[in-house]
PDB file of C-alpha atoms in Angstrom:
ATOM      1  CA  MET A   1      22.158  -2.872  -4.208  1.00 62.00           C
ATOM      2  CA  ASN A   2      19.441  -3.907  -1.733  1.00 75.00           C
ATOM      3  CA  ILE A   3      16.350  -1.804  -2.455  1.00 81.00           C
ATOM      4  CA  GLN A   4      13.787  -1.762   0.335  1.00 82.00           C
ATOM      5  CA  ARG A   5      10.972   0.242  -1.283  1.00 86.00           C
ATOM      6  CA  TYR A   6       9.746   1.148  -4.736  1.00 88.00           C
ATOM      7  CA  HIS A   7      10.761   4.476  -6.226  1.00 89.00           C
ATOM      8  CA  PRO A   8       8.540   7.348  -4.940  1.00 91.00           C
ATOM      9  CA  VAL A   9       7.223   8.030  -8.473  1.00 92.00           C
ATOM     10  CA  ILE A  10       6.126   4.394  -8.750  1.00 93.00           C
ATOM     11  CA  CYS A  11       4.424   4.625  -5.346  1.00 93.00           C
ATOM     12  CA  VAL A  12       2.508   7.794  -6.204  1.00 94.00           C
ATOM     13  CA  LEU A  13       1.445   6.417  -9.587  1.00 95.00           C
ATOM     14  CA  HIS A  14       0.370   3.099  -8.034  1.00 95.00           C
ATOM     15  CA  TRP A  15      -1.993   4.732  -5.527  1.00 95.00           C
ATOM     16  CA  LEU A  16      -3.206   7.329  -8.029  1.00 97.00           C
ATOM     17  CA  LEU A  17      -4.001   4.565 -10.516  1.00 97.00           C
ATOM     18  CA  ALA A  18      -5.762   2.544  -7.817  1.00 96.00           C
ATOM     19  CA  ALA A  19      -8.027   5.498  -7.023  1.00 97.00           C
ATOM     20  CA  MET A  20      -8.729   6.356 -10.666  1.00 97.00           C
ATOM     21  CA  ILE A  21      -9.427   2.753 -11.710  1.00 97.00           C
ATOM     22  CA  MET A  22     -11.835   2.282  -8.823  1.00 96.00           C
ATOM     23  CA  ALA A  23     -13.504   5.621  -9.654  1.00 95.00           C
ATOM     24  CA  ALA A  24     -13.902   4.603 -13.317  1.00 96.00           C
ATOM     25  CA  LEU A  25     -15.341   1.202 -12.363  1.00 95.00           C
ATOM     26  CA  VAL A  26     -17.767   2.725  -9.855  1.00 94.00           C
ATOM     27  CA  MET A  27     -18.771   5.517 -12.241  1.00 93.00           C
ATOM     28  CA  SER A  28     -19.503   3.127 -15.085  1.00 92.00           C
ATOM     29  CA  THR A  29     -21.318   0.550 -12.962  1.00 91.00           C
ATOM     30  CA  PHE A  30     -23.408   2.753 -10.709  1.00 92.00           C
ATOM     31  CA  VAL A  31     -23.857   5.951 -12.744  1.00 91.00           C
ATOM     32  CA  MET A  32     -23.369   5.537 -16.487  1.00 89.00           C
ATOM     33  CA  ALA A  33     -25.090   2.162 -16.782  1.00 87.00           C
ATOM     34  CA  HIS A  34     -28.321   3.736 -15.530  1.00 91.00           C
ATOM     35  CA  ILE A  35     -28.345   6.711 -17.920  1.00 88.00           C
ATOM     36  CA  PRO A  36     -30.199   5.958 -21.173  1.00 85.00           C
ATOM     37  CA  ASP A  37     -28.222   6.598 -24.364  1.00 77.00           C
ATOM     38  CA  THR A  38     -30.908   9.099 -25.405  1.00 78.00           C
ATOM     39  CA  ASP A  39     -30.411  11.217 -22.253  1.00 83.00           C
ATOM     40  CA  PRO A  40     -28.211  14.302 -22.889  1.00 80.00           C
ATOM     41  CA  ALA A  41     -26.470  13.583 -19.568  1.00 86.00           C
ATOM     42  CA  LYS A  42     -25.009  10.413 -21.111  1.00 84.00           C
ATOM     43  CA  ILE A  43     -22.514  12.307 -23.287  1.00 83.00           C
ATOM     44  CA  SER A  44     -21.201  14.391 -20.387  1.00 85.00           C
ATOM     45  CA  ALA A  45     -20.920  11.268 -18.198  1.00 89.00           C
ATOM     46  CA  ILE A  46     -19.034   9.492 -20.991  1.00 88.00           C
ATOM     47  CA  LEU A  47     -16.698  12.470 -21.404  1.00 88.00           C
ATOM     48  CA  ARG A  48     -15.884  12.422 -17.668  1.00 92.00           C
ATOM     49  CA  HIS A  49     -15.337   8.658 -17.819  1.00 93.00           C
ATOM     50  CA  MET A  50     -13.118   9.024 -20.883  1.00 92.00           C
ATOM     51  CA  SER A  51     -11.096  11.774 -19.204  1.00 93.00           C
ATOM     52  CA  VAL A  52     -10.355   9.440 -16.316  1.00 96.00           C
ATOM     53  CA  GLY A  53      -9.511   6.717 -18.854  1.00 95.00           C
ATOM     54  CA  VAL A  54      -6.990   8.972 -20.591  1.00 95.00           C
ATOM     55  CA  LEU A  55      -5.407   9.830 -17.227  1.00 97.00           C
ATOM     56  CA  ILE A  56      -5.223   6.106 -16.419  1.00 97.00           C
ATOM     57  CA  LEU A  57      -3.513   5.468 -19.768  1.00 96.00           C
ATOM     58  CA  VAL A  58      -0.954   8.241 -19.202  1.00 97.00           C
ATOM     59  CA  CYS A  59      -0.224   7.181 -15.610  1.00 97.00           C
ATOM     60  CA  THR A  60       0.036   3.501 -16.560  1.00 96.00           C
ATOM     61  CA  ALA A  61       2.472   4.271 -19.373  1.00 96.00           C
ATOM     62  CA  LEU A  62       4.473   6.546 -17.078  1.00 97.00           C
ATOM     63  CA  ARG A  63       4.528   3.870 -14.351  1.00 95.00           C
ATOM     64  CA  LEU A  64       5.719   1.196 -16.784  1.00 94.00           C
ATOM     65  CA  PHE A  65       8.412   3.533 -18.161  1.00 95.00           C
ATOM     66  CA  THR A  66       9.568   4.533 -14.653  1.00 95.00           C
ATOM     67  CA  ARG A  67       9.589   0.913 -13.516  1.00 91.00           C
ATOM     68  CA  LYS A  68      12.003   0.029 -16.334  1.00 93.00           C
ATOM     69  CA  LYS A  69      14.328   2.876 -15.304  1.00 92.00           C
ATOM     70  CA  THR A  70      14.322   2.312 -11.541  1.00 91.00           C
ATOM     71  CA  GLY A  71      15.259  -0.577  -9.321  1.00 84.00           C
ATOM     72  CA  ARG A  72      12.693  -2.521  -7.399  1.00 85.00           C
ATOM     73  CA  PRO A  73      12.771  -4.619  -4.290  1.00 87.00           C
ATOM     74  CA  THR A  74      13.042  -8.374  -4.517  1.00 86.00           C
ATOM     75  CA  SER A  75       9.799 -10.323  -4.326  1.00 86.00           C
ATOM     76  CA  LEU A  76       8.539 -11.307  -0.915  1.00 88.00           C
ATOM     77  CA  PRO A  77       7.642 -14.998  -0.937  1.00 90.00           C
ATOM     78  CA  SER A  78       4.283 -16.001   0.511  1.00 91.00           C
ATOM     79  CA  GLY A  79       5.407 -19.502   1.416  1.00 91.00           C
ATOM     80  CA  MET A  80       3.058 -20.885  -1.243  1.00 94.00           C
ATOM     81  CA  PRO A  81       4.715 -21.338  -4.678  1.00 94.00           C
ATOM     82  CA  TRP A  82       1.349 -21.293  -6.487  1.00 95.00           C
ATOM     83  CA  ALA A  83       0.440 -17.953  -4.854  1.00 94.00           C
ATOM     84  CA  ASP A  84       3.810 -16.445  -5.779  1.00 94.00           C
ATOM     85  CA  TRP A  85       3.272 -17.591  -9.381  1.00 95.00           C
ATOM     86  CA  LEU A  86      -0.279 -16.177  -9.335  1.00 95.00           C
ATOM     87  CA  ALA A  87       1.010 -12.824  -8.013  1.00 94.00           C
ATOM     88  CA  GLY A  88       3.189 -12.410 -11.098  1.00 93.00           C
ATOM     89  CA  ILE A  89       0.249 -13.243 -13.364  1.00 96.00           C
ATOM     90  CA  VAL A  90      -2.044 -10.821 -11.497  1.00 96.00           C
ATOM     91  CA  HIS A  91       0.424  -7.941 -11.819  1.00 94.00           C
ATOM     92  CA  ARG A  92       0.835  -8.438 -15.571  1.00 95.00           C
ATOM     93  CA  LEU A  93      -2.910  -8.961 -16.040  1.00 96.00           C
ATOM     94  CA  LEU A  94      -3.633  -5.616 -14.383  1.00 96.00           C
ATOM     95  CA  ASP A  95      -1.518  -3.828 -17.003  1.00 94.00           C
ATOM     96  CA  VAL A  96      -2.989  -5.825 -19.907  1.00 96.00           C
ATOM     97  CA  LEU A  97      -6.559  -5.282 -18.699  1.00 97.00           C
ATOM     98  CA  VAL A  98      -6.015  -1.537 -18.382  1.00 96.00           C
ATOM     99  CA  PHE A  99      -4.886  -1.404 -22.018  1.00 96.00           C
ATOM    100  CA  ILE A 100      -7.819  -3.601 -23.105  1.00 97.00           C
ATOM    101  CA  MET A 101     -10.241  -1.301 -21.292  1.00 96.00           C
ATOM    102  CA  ILE A 102      -8.725   1.811 -22.849  1.00 96.00           C
ATOM    103  CA  GLY A 103      -8.591   0.292 -26.342  1.00 96.00           C
ATOM    104  CA  SER A 104     -12.177  -0.949 -26.200  1.00 96.00           C
ATOM    105  CA  GLY A 105     -13.275   2.423 -24.805  1.00 93.00           C
ATOM    106  CA  ILE A 106     -11.634   4.261 -27.696  1.00 93.00           C
ATOM    107  CA  CYS A 107     -13.245   1.886 -30.204  1.00 93.00           C
ATOM    108  CA  MET A 108     -16.627   2.387 -28.549  1.00 90.00           C
ATOM    109  CA  ALA A 109     -16.271   6.163 -28.807  1.00 88.00           C
ATOM    110  CA  VAL A 110     -15.280   5.997 -32.471  1.00 88.00           C
ATOM    111  CA  PHE A 111     -17.951   3.465 -33.516  1.00 86.00           C
ATOM    112  CA  SER A 112     -20.701   5.307 -31.643  1.00 83.00           C
ATOM    113  CA  ASN A 113     -19.747   8.500 -33.496  1.00 81.00           C
ATOM    114  CA  LEU A 114     -19.097  10.238 -30.181  1.00 82.00           C
ATOM    115  CA  PRO A 115     -16.528  12.660 -31.654  1.00 82.00           C
ATOM    116  CA  LYS A 116     -19.059  13.729 -34.316  1.00 79.00           C
ATOM    117  CA  ALA A 117     -21.825  14.101 -31.728  1.00 77.00           C
ATOM    118  CA  ILE A 118     -19.585  16.285 -29.572  1.00 78.00           C
ATOM    119  CA  LEU A 119     -18.308  18.441 -32.438  1.00 80.00           C
ATOM    120  CA  GLU A 120     -21.811  18.993 -33.797  1.00 81.00           C
ATOM    121  CA  GLY A 121     -23.201  19.755 -30.343  1.00 78.00           C
ATOM    122  CA  GLN A 122     -25.675  16.902 -30.432  1.00 75.00           C
ATOM    123  CA  SER A 123     -27.369  15.984 -27.198  1.00 67.00           C
ATOM    124  CA  GLU A 124     -27.488  12.231 -27.695  1.00 70.00           C
ATOM    125  CA  LEU A 125     -25.328   9.443 -29.027  1.00 71.00           C
ATOM    126  CA  LEU A 126     -25.671   8.417 -32.636  1.00 64.00           C
ATOM    127  CA  ALA A 127     -25.454   4.696 -31.848  1.00 70.00           C
ATOM    128  CA  ASN A 128     -26.725   2.390 -29.124  1.00 77.00           C
ATOM    129  CA  LEU A 129     -23.616   1.561 -27.064  1.00 81.00           C
ATOM    130  CA  ASP A 130     -25.027  -1.766 -25.860  1.00 82.00           C
ATOM    131  CA  SER A 131     -25.207  -3.012 -29.457  1.00 85.00           C
ATOM    132  CA  LEU A 132     -21.477  -2.522 -30.067  1.00 87.00           C
ATOM    133  CA  PRO A 133     -19.117  -5.504 -29.652  1.00 92.00           C
ATOM    134  CA  TRP A 134     -16.634  -3.079 -28.096  1.00 93.00           C
ATOM    135  CA  HIS A 135     -19.159  -2.396 -25.338  1.00 91.00           C
ATOM    136  CA  THR A 136     -19.374  -6.121 -24.613  1.00 94.00           C
ATOM    137  CA  LEU A 137     -15.558  -6.321 -24.428  1.00 96.00           C
ATOM    138  CA  HIS A 138     -15.443  -3.195 -22.230  1.00 95.00           C
ATOM    139  CA  VAL A 139     -18.035  -4.566 -19.783  1.00 94.00           C
ATOM    140  CA  ALA A 140     -16.409  -8.019 -19.661  1.00 96.00           C
ATOM    141  CA  GLY A 141     -12.997  -6.392 -19.220  1.00 96.00           C
ATOM    142  CA  ALA A 142     -14.329  -4.315 -16.331  1.00 96.00           C
ATOM    143  CA  ARG A 143     -15.649  -7.423 -14.585  1.00 96.00           C
ATOM    144  CA  VAL A 144     -12.375  -9.303 -15.036  1.00 97.00           C
ATOM    145  CA  LEU A 145     -10.420  -6.221 -13.938  1.00 97.00           C
ATOM    146  CA  PHE A 146     -12.510  -5.988 -10.769  1.00 96.00           C
ATOM    147  CA  GLY A 147     -11.851  -9.672 -10.002  1.00 96.00           C
ATOM    148  CA  VAL A 148      -8.115  -9.309 -10.605  1.00 97.00           C
ATOM    149  CA  LEU A 149      -8.083  -6.196  -8.405  1.00 97.00           C
ATOM    150  CA  LEU A 150      -9.702  -8.235  -5.620  1.00 96.00           C
ATOM    151  CA  LEU A 151      -6.950 -10.851  -5.965  1.00 96.00           C
ATOM    152  CA  HIS A 152      -4.312  -8.097  -5.867  1.00 96.00           C
ATOM    153  CA  VAL A 153      -5.770  -6.457  -2.757  1.00 96.00           C
ATOM    154  CA  GLY A 154      -6.303  -9.846  -1.112  1.00 96.00           C
ATOM    155  CA  GLY A 155      -2.677 -10.806  -1.700  1.00 95.00           C
ATOM    156  CA  ALA A 156      -1.423  -7.489  -0.347  1.00 94.00           C
ATOM    157  CA  LEU A 157      -3.593  -7.817   2.758  1.00 94.00           C
ATOM    158  CA  TYR A 158      -2.440 -11.412   3.263  1.00 94.00           C
ATOM    159  CA  HIS A 159       1.178 -10.246   3.223  1.00 92.00           C
ATOM    160  CA  GLN A 160       0.480  -7.283   5.479  1.00 91.00           C
ATOM    161  CA  LEU A 161      -1.909  -8.823   8.023  1.00 93.00           C
ATOM    162  CA  ILE A 162      -1.064 -12.542   8.071  1.00 94.00           C
ATOM    163  CA  LEU A 163       2.602 -12.747   7.094  1.00 93.00           C
ATOM    164  CA  ARG A 164       3.367  -9.292   8.543  1.00 90.00           C
ATOM    165  CA  ASP A 165       6.277  -8.874   6.166  1.00 90.00           C
ATOM    166  CA  GLY A 166       5.748  -5.141   5.576  1.00 86.00           C
ATOM    167  CA  LEU A 167       4.751  -5.520   1.941  1.00 88.00           C
ATOM    168  CA  LEU A 168       2.588  -2.386   1.908  1.00 88.00           C
ATOM    169  CA  TRP A 169       5.455  -0.262   3.200  1.00 87.00           C
ATOM    170  CA  ARG A 170       7.367  -1.088   0.041  1.00 86.00           C
ATOM    171  CA  MET A 171       4.654   0.678  -1.970  1.00 85.00           C
ATOM    172  CA  CYS A 172       4.715   3.771   0.231  1.00 83.00           C
ATOM    173  CA  SER A 173       7.096   6.607  -0.441  1.00 62.00           C
ATOM    174  CA  ILE A 174       7.396   7.371   3.263  1.00 61.00           C
ATOM    175  CA  PRO A 175      10.028   5.529   5.295  1.00 57.00           C
ATOM    176  CA  ARG A 176       8.864   2.671   7.484  1.00 54.00           C
ATOM    177  CA  LEU A 177       8.928   3.482  11.153  1.00 52.00           C
ATOM    178  CA  ALA A 178      11.341   1.306  13.069  1.00 45.00           C
ATOM    179  CA  LYS A 179       9.735  -1.174  15.410  1.00 52.00           C
ATOM    180  CA  LYS A 180      10.488  -0.518  19.056  1.00 51.00           C
ATOM    181  CA  LYS A 181      12.212  -3.401  20.753  1.00 51.00           C
ATOM    182  CA  LYS A 182      10.542  -4.803  23.823  1.00 54.00           C
ATOM    183  CA  PRO A 183      12.637  -4.403  26.959  1.00 54.00           C
ATOM    184  CA  PHE A 184      12.281  -8.082  27.911  1.00 50.00           C
TER     185      PHE A 184
END
């Protein structure tokens, strides 16, 4: 069986995850990092961030499950063996980093007593997040995740714009439009 594109569920989850991961990275870097832990707005910002994190976890697990159950197209070679090897590493790293981010986020919430603060209606965190080792792991993980995402996007753009092998169409659930043949 020669599969041309990924399953539509995989495609939808891929782009949904891309949007949510970027939103979580932007939210944490440009919004949450500038809210002091003593500000009541910090807890609501963390809750929004955690909600996106839970959605990322669910969608990632669903994507991995669906990927095991569906066929996928064969790899498109770049013409550079080292880049093809790196592509495999990047794809696995994305999954691992997502789980590291979610795990460290859960640990941060638990060790900062966030559940207790929420249940008791407190307006500020009971622990300084920056002092937690889980925060350090979460921040480092976010930086590595951003770098790996840049490699992923760069590789996809290289395939699409330089090699012109239609790689991005494989991750779209819509059929690729046939190229018109030139009359001459």
